[in-house]
Coordinates of C-alpha atoms in Angstrom, one line a residue:
X21 CA -117.4 -17.1 93.3
X22 CA -117.1 -13.7 95.2
X23 CA -117.1 -10.5 93.9
X24 CA -118.2 -7.6 96.7
X25 CA -118.3 -3.7 95.6
X26 CA -121.0 -2.4 98.9
X27 CA -121.8 -3.5 102.3
X28 CA -120.0 -5.1 105.5
X29 CA -117.5 -7.5 105.2
X30 CA -117.0 -11.4 105.8
X31 CA -116.6 -11.3 110.1
X32 CA -114.2 -15.2 109.6
X33 CA -110.4 -14.8 109.4
X34 CA -108.6 -14.7 106.2
X35 CA -105.4 -17.0 106.0
X36 CA -104.9 -14.1 103.7
X37 CA -105.8 -10.6 103.4
X38 CA -103.8 -9.4 100.1
X39 CA -104.4 -5.1 99.9
X40 CA -104.4 -3.5 96.1
X41 CA -105.3 -5.2 93.1
X42 CA -103.8 -4.0 90.7
X43 CA -101.9 -6.6 88.6
X44 CA -99.4 -7.9 91.3
X45 CA -102.2 -8.2 93.9
X46 CA -104.4 -9.7 91.0
X47 CA -101.1 -13.1 89.9
X48 CA -100.1 -13.1 94.3
X49 CA -104.1 -13.7 94.7
X50 CA -104.3 -16.4 91.9
X51 CA -101.3 -17.9 93.1
X52 CA -102.4 -18.6 96.7
X53 CA -105.9 -20.0 94.8
X54 CA -104.2 -23.2 94.2
X55 CA -104.2 -24.0 97.5
X56 CA -107.9 -24.5 98.2
X57 CA -107.4 -25.3 101.0
X58 CA -106.7 -20.7 102.7
X59 CA -109.4 -18.9 102.3
X60 CA -108.1 -15.4 100.6
X61 CA -108.9 -12.0 100.5
X62 CA -107.6 -9.4 97.8
X63 CA -108.9 -5.7 98.5
X64 CA -108.8 -2.9 96.6
X65 CA -110.3 0.8 97.2
X66 CA -111.6 1.1 93.2
X67 CA -113.8 -0.5 92.2
X68 CA -112.4 -2.6 89.8
X69 CA -108.8 -4.5 89.3
X70 CA -106.5 -2.6 87.2
X71 CA -107.2 0.9 88.4
X72 CA -104.4 2.1 89.8
X73 CA -100.7 1.9 88.5
X74 CA -101.1 -0.7 86.1
X75 CA -104.3 0.5 83.4
X76 CA -101.2 2.7 82.5
X77 CA -98.7 1.3 81.9
X78 CA -96.2 0.8 78.9
X79 CA -97.8 -2.6 78.1
X80 CA -94.6 -4.2 77.4
X81 CA -93.1 -7.3 78.2
X82 CA -89.6 -6.8 79.2
X83 CA -86.7 -9.9 78.1
X84 CA -85.1 -7.6 81.8
X85 CA -82.4 -6.9 79.3
X86 CA -81.0 -3.8 80.6
X87 CA -82.0 -4.7 85.0
X88 CA -79.2 -4.5 87.0
X89 CA -77.4 -8.1 87.3
X90 CA -77.7 -10.0 91.1
X91 CA -80.9 -8.1 91.7
X92 CA -84.2 -9.4 92.8
X93 CA -86.1 -7.0 89.9
X94 CA -82.9 -8.6 87.2
X95 CA -84.4 -12.6 88.3
X96 CA -88.3 -12.5 88.5
X97 CA -88.0 -10.0 85.4
X98 CA -86.6 -12.6 83.6
X99 CA -88.8 -15.9 85.2
X100 CA -91.3 -13.0 84.7
X101 CA -91.8 -12.7 81.5
X102 CA -90.7 -16.5 80.4
X103 CA -94.1 -17.4 83.0
X104 CA -96.0 -14.9 81.0
X105 CA -94.9 -15.7 77.4
X106 CA -96.3 -19.3 78.3
X107 CA -100.2 -17.9 80.1
X108 CA -100.5 -15.4 77.7
X109 CA -100.5 -18.4 75.0
X110 CA -102.3 -20.1 77.4
X111 CA -105.1 -18.0 78.3
X112 CA -105.4 -15.8 74.4
X113 CA -103.4 -13.0 76.0
X114 CA -102.5 -11.2 72.9
X115 CA -98.5 -10.3 72.5
X116 CA -96.3 -9.8 69.3
X117 CA -92.4 -10.2 69.2
X118 CA -91.9 -7.0 67.5
X119 CA -88.7 -6.9 69.3
X120 CA -87.0 -3.4 70.5
X121 CA -83.8 -0.5 68.9
X122 CA -81.7 1.1 71.7
X123 CA -81.4 4.3 69.4
X124 CA -78.3 6.8 69.7
X125 CA -77.9 10.1 69.1
X126 CA -74.8 11.5 70.0
X127 CA -71.7 9.7 70.6
X128 CA -72.0 9.3 74.3
X129 CA -75.5 7.3 73.6
X130 CA -73.3 5.7 71.0
X131 CA -70.6 4.1 73.6
X132 CA -73.0 3.1 75.7
X133 CA -75.0 0.4 73.5
X134 CA -71.3 -2.4 73.4
X135 CA -71.6 -2.5 77.8
X136 CA -75.9 -2.1 78.2
X137 CA -75.2 -5.8 74.7
X138 CA -72.8 -7.0 78.2
X139 CA -75.3 -5.9 80.3
X140 CA -77.9 -7.9 78.5
X141 CA -75.8 -11.3 78.1
X142 CA -75.6 -10.9 82.4
X143 CA -79.0 -11.0 82.5
X144 CA -78.8 -14.4 80.6
X145 CA -80.2 -12.5 77.2
X146 CA -78.0 -13.4 74.6
X147 CA -79.4 -12.7 70.9
X148 CA -78.8 -9.2 71.0
X149 CA -77.1 -7.6 68.3
X150 CA -75.3 -3.8 67.6
X151 CA -76.8 -2.1 64.1
X152 CA -75.0 0.2 62.5
X153 CA -76.6 3.2 60.8
X154 CA -77.6 1.6 57.9
X155 CA -78.8 -1.8 59.0
X156 CA -80.9 0.7 61.7
X157 CA -82.8 2.3 59.0
X158 CA -83.2 -0.6 56.9
X159 CA -85.5 -1.8 59.8
X160 CA -86.7 1.5 60.6
X161 CA -87.0 3.7 57.3
X162 CA -89.2 6.7 59.3
X163 CA -87.1 7.1 61.7
X164 CA -85.9 10.6 62.2
X165 CA -82.8 12.0 60.3
X166 CA -78.9 12.1 62.9
X167 CA -79.3 8.5 64.6
X168 CA -75.3 6.1 65.8
X169 CA -76.3 2.7 65.8
X170 CA -78.6 1.3 67.8
X171 CA -78.7 -2.2 70.2
X172 CA -81.3 -4.7 68.5
X173 CA -82.7 -6.9 70.7
X174 CA -85.5 -9.7 69.4
X175 CA -87.2 -9.8 72.6
X176 CA -88.9 -6.9 73.4
X177 CA -92.1 -7.9 72.7
X178 CA -96.6 -6.2 73.0
X179 CA -99.3 -7.2 75.5
X180 CA -102.2 -6.3 77.1
X181 CA -101.8 -5.1 80.7
X182 CA -105.9 -4.8 81.2
X183 CA -106.5 -8.0 80.5
X184 CA -103.5 -9.5 82.2
X185 CA -105.0 -7.6 85.3
X186 CA -108.2 -9.5 84.2
X187 CA -106.8 -13.2 84.0
X188 CA -105.6 -13.5 87.2
X189 CA -108.3 -11.8 88.9
X190 CA -110.8 -13.9 86.5
X191 CA -108.8 -17.1 88.0
X192 CA -108.3 -16.2 92.1
X193 CA -112.5 -16.0 91.9
X194 CA -113.0 -19.1 90.5
X195 CA -111.0 -20.6 92.4
X196 CA -111.9 -19.4 96.0
X197 CA -110.4 -15.6 96.6
X198 CA -112.9 -13.0 97.6
X199 CA -112.9 -10.2 95.5
X200 CA -114.0 -6.5 98.1
X201 CA -113.9 -3.5 96.0
X202 CA -114.6 -0.6 96.6
X203 CA -113.6 -1.3 100.3
X204 CA -109.8 0.6 100.8
X205 CA -107.7 0.3 104.4
X206 CA -107.3 2.9 106.4
X207 CA -105.8 1.6 109.1
X208 CA -104.0 -2.0 110.0
X209 CA -103.6 -2.4 113.4
X210 CA -102.1 -6.5 114.3
X211 CA -102.7 -8.5 117.3
X212 CA -101.6 -12.0 118.7
X213 CA -104.2 -13.4 116.0
X214 CA -103.5 -11.8 113.4
X215 CA -103.9 -8.3 111.7
X216 CA -107.6 -6.2 112.0
X217 CA -108.1 -3.5 108.5
X218 CA -109.7 -0.7 109.4
X219 CA -111.3 -0.4 105.8
X220 CA -114.1 1.8 104.1
X221 CA -116.7 -0.4 104.4
X222 CA -115.8 -1.2 107.8
X223 CA -113.9 -3.9 110.3
X224 CA -111.6 -7.4 107.8
X225 CA -109.6 -10.2 109.7
X226 CA -106.6 -12.2 108.7
X227 CA -103.8 -14.1 109.8
X228 CA -101.1 -13.1 106.7
X229 CA -100.9 -10.1 105.0
X230 CA -99.4 -8.6 102.0
X231 CA -99.3 -5.4 101.5
X232 CA -99.4 -4.8 97.6
X233 CA -100.8 -1.3 97.8
X234 CA -98.7 0.0 95.1
X235 CA -98.6 3.9 95.5
X236 CA -99.3 3.4 99.2
X237 CA -97.6 0.3 99.7
X238 CA -95.0 2.8 101.8
X239 CA -98.4 4.5 104.1
X240 CA -99.3 0.8 104.8
X241 CA -96.1 -0.4 106.1
X242 CA -95.5 2.9 108.7
X243 CA -98.9 2.2 110.3
X244 CA -96.8 -1.4 110.4
X245 CA -93.9 0.2 112.1
X246 CA -91.9 0.0 109.2
X247 CA -89.4 2.8 107.6
X248 CA -88.3 1.3 104.1
X249 CA -89.2 3.2 101.5
X250 CA -90.6 5.8 100.3
X251 CA -93.1 6.3 97.8
X252 CA -92.4 9.4 95.6
X253 CA -95.1 9.1 92.1
X254 CA -93.3 8.8 89.5
X255 CA -96.2 11.3 86.0
X256 CA -96.3 9.3 83.3
X257 CA -97.7 11.3 80.7
X258 CA -98.3 9.7 77.6
X259 CA -99.8 10.2 74.1
X260 CA -102.0 7.2 71.7
X261 CA -102.0 8.1 67.9
X262 CA -104.3 6.8 65.8
X263 CA -104.1 3.6 63.8
X264 CA -103.3 5.2 60.6
X265 CA -100.1 5.5 62.4
X266 CA -98.9 1.6 63.0
X267 CA -97.7 1.4 60.0
X268 CA -94.9 4.2 60.4
X269 CA -93.5 1.9 62.9
X270 CA -92.0 -1.1 63.3
X271 CA -90.6 -2.3 66.3
X272 CA -90.6 -0.6 70.1
X273 CA -88.6 2.0 69.7
X274 CA -86.4 2.8 73.1
X275 CA -83.7 5.6 74.4
X276 CA -81.0 4.8 76.6
X277 CA -81.8 4.6 79.5
X278 CA -80.6 7.3 82.6
X279 CA -81.3 6.7 86.3
X280 CA -84.8 8.1 85.4
X281 CA -85.6 5.2 84.0
X282 CA -86.1 4.2 80.4
X283 CA -87.0 7.3 78.9
X284 CA -89.2 8.6 76.4
X285 CA -89.9 5.3 73.7
X286 CA -93.2 4.7 70.6
X287 CA -94.4 1.4 70.6
X288 CA -96.8 -0.1 68.8
X289 CA -99.9 -1.1 71.5
X290 CA -101.4 -4.6 70.4
X291 CA -104.4 -2.5 69.9
X292 CA -102.8 -1.7 66.3
X293 CA -102.6 2.0 67.9
X294 CA -98.9 4.0 68.6
X295 CA -97.7 5.2 72.0
X296 CA -95.2 7.6 72.9
X297 CA -93.8 7.8 75.8
X298 CA -93.6 8.1 78.7
X299 CA -92.9 11.2 81.0
X300 CA -91.3 10.8 84.4
X301 CA -92.8 14.0 86.8
X302 CA -92.2 13.5 89.9
X303 CA -94.1 14.6 92.4
X304 CA -96.2 15.6 95.5
X305 CA -99.9 14.2 95.4
X306 CA -100.5 10.7 95.0
X307 CA -103.6 11.4 93.1
X308 CA -102.2 13.0 90.2
X309 CA -102.7 11.3 87.2
X310 CA -104.2 14.1 84.5
X311 CA -102.3 14.9 81.4
X312 CA -100.6 18.6 81.2
X313 CA -100.3 21.7 77.9
X314 CA -96.4 20.8 78.9
X315 CA -96.0 17.6 79.3
X316 CA -97.6 16.7 75.9
X317 CA -95.2 19.7 74.6
X318 CA -92.7 18.1 75.9
X319 CA -93.6 14.1 74.7
X320 CA -93.8 15.6 70.9
X321 CA -90.9 17.8 70.8
X322 CA -89.4 13.7 71.7
X323 CA -91.3 12.3 68.6
X324 CA -90.0 14.6 66.5
X325 CA -87.3 13.2 66.2
X326 CA -87.3 10.0 66.9
X327 CA -90.0 9.9 64.2
X328 CA -91.3 13.1 62.5
X329 CA -93.7 11.0 59.9
X330 CA -96.0 10.1 63.8
X331 CA -96.4 14.3 64.3
X332 CA -99.0 14.7 61.5
X333 CA -100.6 11.6 62.4
X334 CA -104.2 12.4 64.8
X335 CA -103.8 12.3 68.4
X336 CA -106.5 10.1 69.9
X337 CA -106.5 9.2 73.6
X338 CA -103.8 11.2 75.9
X339 CA -104.3 9.4 79.2
X340 CA -101.2 8.7 82.3
X341 CA -99.8 7.0 85.2
X342 CA -97.8 7.5 88.3
X343 CA -95.3 4.7 89.2
X344 CA -93.6 4.2 92.3
X345 CA -90.8 4.9 92.3
X346 CA -88.5 4.5 96.1
X347 CA -85.5 6.1 94.7
X348 CA -84.2 2.1 95.5
X349 CA -82.6 0.6 92.4
X350 CA -84.6 -2.9 93.6
X351 CA -87.9 -4.3 94.1
X352 CA -88.9 -3.2 98.1
X353 CA -90.2 -7.5 98.4
X354 CA -89.0 -8.0 102.3
X355 CA -90.8 -10.7 104.4
X356 CA -91.6 -9.8 108.0
X357 CA -92.4 -13.7 109.4
X358 CA -92.6 -11.9 112.8
X359 CA -95.9 -9.6 112.4
X360 CA -96.9 -12.7 109.4
X361 CA -96.8 -10.1 107.1
X362 CA -94.8 -9.6 103.7
X363 CA -94.4 -6.0 101.7
X364 CA -94.4 -5.8 98.1
X365 CA -93.3 -2.2 97.3
X366 CA -91.7 -0.6 94.6
X367 CA -92.4 -2.4 91.9
X368 CA -92.1 -0.3 88.4
X369 CA -93.3 -0.6 84.8
X370 CA -91.4 -4.1 84.9
X371 CA -94.0 -5.8 87.7
X372 CA -96.5 -6.3 84.5
X373 CA -94.1 -9.3 83.2
X374 CA -92.8 -10.0 86.5
X375 CA -95.4 -10.7 88.3
X376 CA -96.1 -14.6 88.2
X377 CA -93.2 -14.6 89.0
X378 CA -93.1 -12.2 92.1
X379 CA -96.4 -14.8 93.0
X380 CA -95.1 -17.5 93.8
X381 CA -91.7 -15.9 95.0
X382 CA -94.1 -13.6 97.7
X383 CA -96.0 -16.9 98.0
X384 CA -92.8 -19.2 99.6
X385 CA -91.7 -16.3 101.5
X386 CA -95.5 -16.5 103.1
X387 CA -94.5 -20.4 103.7
X388 CA -91.6 -19.3 105.4
X389 CA -92.8 -17.5 107.8
X390 CA -95.5 -19.8 108.4
X391 CA -98.3 -20.0 106.8
X392 CA -99.1 -24.0 105.5
X393 CA -100.6 -23.2 101.7
X394 CA -101.5 -27.0 101.6
X395 CA -101.9 -29.8 99.0
X396 CA -101.5 -27.4 95.2
X397 CA -104.0 -27.9 92.2
X398 CA -104.0 -26.2 89.5
X399 CA -106.6 -23.8 88.1
X400 CA -109.6 -24.0 86.3
X401 CA -108.3 -22.8 83.0
X402 CA -109.4 -19.5 81.2
X403 CA -110.0 -18.4 78.0
X404 CA -109.7 -14.5 77.6
X405 CA -111.5 -11.9 75.6
X406 CA -108.7 -11.5 72.7
X407 CA -108.5 -7.4 72.0
X408 CA -105.1 -8.2 69.4
X409 CA -105.0 -5.9 66.5
X410 CA -103.2 -9.2 64.8
X411 CA -105.8 -11.5 65.1
X412 CA -109.2 -13.0 64.4
X413 CA -111.5 -9.9 66.4
X414 CA -115.3 -12.0 67.3
X415 CA -116.6 -10.6 64.3
X416 CA -114.7 -12.2 62.3
X417 CA -115.4 -15.4 63.4
X418 CA -118.4 -17.1 61.0
X419 CA -118.9 -19.9 63.5
X420 CA -118.5 -17.8 66.2
X421 CA -121.6 -16.0 64.3
X422 CA -122.9 -18.8 63.2
X423 CA -123.1 -20.4 66.5
X424 CA -124.3 -16.4 67.6
X425 CA -125.2 -13.7 65.8
X426 CA -124.9 -11.2 68.5
X427 CA -121.0 -11.5 67.4
X428 CA -121.7 -10.6 63.8
X429 CA -124.1 -6.9 65.7
X430 CA -120.8 -4.0 65.6
X431 CA -122.0 -0.6 67.7
X432 CA -118.3 0.1 68.7
X433 CA -117.3 0.6 64.3
X434 CA -114.3 2.3 64.8
X435 CA -112.7 -1.2 67.6
X436 CA -115.0 -3.4 65.9
X437 CA -116.7 -4.4 69.1
X438 CA -120.2 -6.3 69.0
X439 CA -123.1 -6.6 71.1
X440 CA -121.8 -10.6 72.3
X441 CA -118.9 -8.6 73.3
X442 CA -120.8 -6.3 75.6
X443 CA -123.0 -8.8 76.8
X444 CA -119.9 -11.1 78.1
X445 CA -117.7 -8.6 79.9
X446 CA -121.0 -7.6 81.7
X447 CA -122.1 -11.2 82.3
X448 CA -117.8 -12.4 83.8
X449 CA -116.6 -13.3 86.7
X450 CA -115.7 -9.8 87.1
X451 CA -117.7 -7.7 85.1
X452 CA -117.0 -4.1 84.7
X453 CA -118.9 -1.1 87.2
X454 CA -118.1 1.7 84.6
X455 CA -118.4 2.8 81.8
X456 CA -113.7 2.5 81.4
X457 CA -113.9 -0.8 83.3
X458 CA -115.9 -2.1 80.5
X459 CA -113.6 0.3 78.1
X460 CA -110.5 -2.1 79.6
X461 CA -113.2 -5.4 78.9
X462 CA -113.5 -5.0 75.1
X463 CA -112.6 -1.9 73.2
X464 CA -115.9 -0.1 73.6
X465 CA -116.1 3.3 72.8
X466 CA -111.1 3.7 72.9
X467 CA -110.9 3.9 69.1
X468 CA -110.6 6.8 67.3
X469 CA -114.1 9.1 67.6
X470 CA -113.8 8.0 71.8
X471 CA -117.2 7.5 71.6
X472 CA -118.6 9.7 69.3
X473 CA -120.7 7.2 67.5
X474 CA -121.1 4.7 69.6
X475 CA -121.7 6.0 72.9
X476 CA -125.0 5.9 73.8
X477 CA -125.5 2.5 72.6
X478 CA -122.8 1.6 74.7
X479 CA -124.7 3.4 77.8
X480 CA -127.7 1.7 77.2
X481 CA -125.6 -1.8 77.0
X482 CA -124.4 -1.1 80.3
X483 CA -126.5 0.7 82.2
X484 CA -129.5 -2.3 81.4
X485 CA -127.1 -5.5 81.5
X486 CA -125.2 -4.0 84.1
X487 CA -125.1 -6.2 88.1
X488 CA -126.6 -3.8 90.8

């Protein structure tokens, strides 16, 4: 098992290098690691997996009911929904099937609901139902006044995006993938024997290359002579409300979608909070992940109509993520067999749901391009720390505490995180290299006080147990 974050890179060539360790890149690494004959490198510019778009996902497991029928995205989301649902059950990733309601607030939106139900049918989502106002308010009594009806999509679910990405990376590394962090790719050139990647940690050689670089996928694509798409960073700001707001909402509340995306939603999270967002702001700066007063005010205005009582609750956190908008309606997944190269671009928020299906698709493209996969074997099963609020936490399990009292010693009381969980995260296959990384693995410092009470204790445990 190899995870590096500094020092020179190996000089021997890899069979495949994957650029970008977001949820899609990690899923591809996991899929390729099923073939033990291959030597795989997963290269990430930042100090942890899932540090880009993946960490700011709206955390919804999509049925694909509203995808454009016949597109690659529609197929991969539909397939990925089944794959990831099963995978989450096997690995302990929290999922709650709470369903979604697309709420119509005017006559135009109401008229669009039957068309969306027809689109869902074409996408093999056969269990949607149109609701009249009485049926809608019976389901969501705290909904703002004036809603005219809704489309119920019972299969829409909420999931933990951080644990999903980490599970893929853990299995890939345990199966022999080399994960190289702090390794930004500055240039790539193609030679007769493969690709030469110039990175911030030296040169890396690979016979085949997969571009899963997210916001920077177009830059890498151009370095290899392609101009198939341009990534425009689309900022999505979100407000995270305290767990005391959770009883206000029972479903994912979606607007009728527009060309800019799915719009502002209100959704519970598996961690017990309530999300409001995201905005959709097209920017030029691919690093502009800051929140703005204007963006937050716009979200509150939207939230006031959707769920008025939510505005009386405490905001626990504010964050923003950048989506890789390309101006195209579909994913930009393209094989270039003559270059032994596959582009995986334009993966929007549905990429979390589609990740395992995208990985299988890309593996097939690499095989068609001449990569000899060799025999396959299933990766070693993993059991991830269960961070879901609807499931027992370690501090609530007498069997765990009896075997190891550290699971009964709370450090972060807001999120009920024990010393044992922090210890396990620091000793894991892909350990955190920052307090933010530890937060995503354990929820420590992610609660109501945002680390005001536990911050010093968590930092002490991190600094004592973090690997150099």
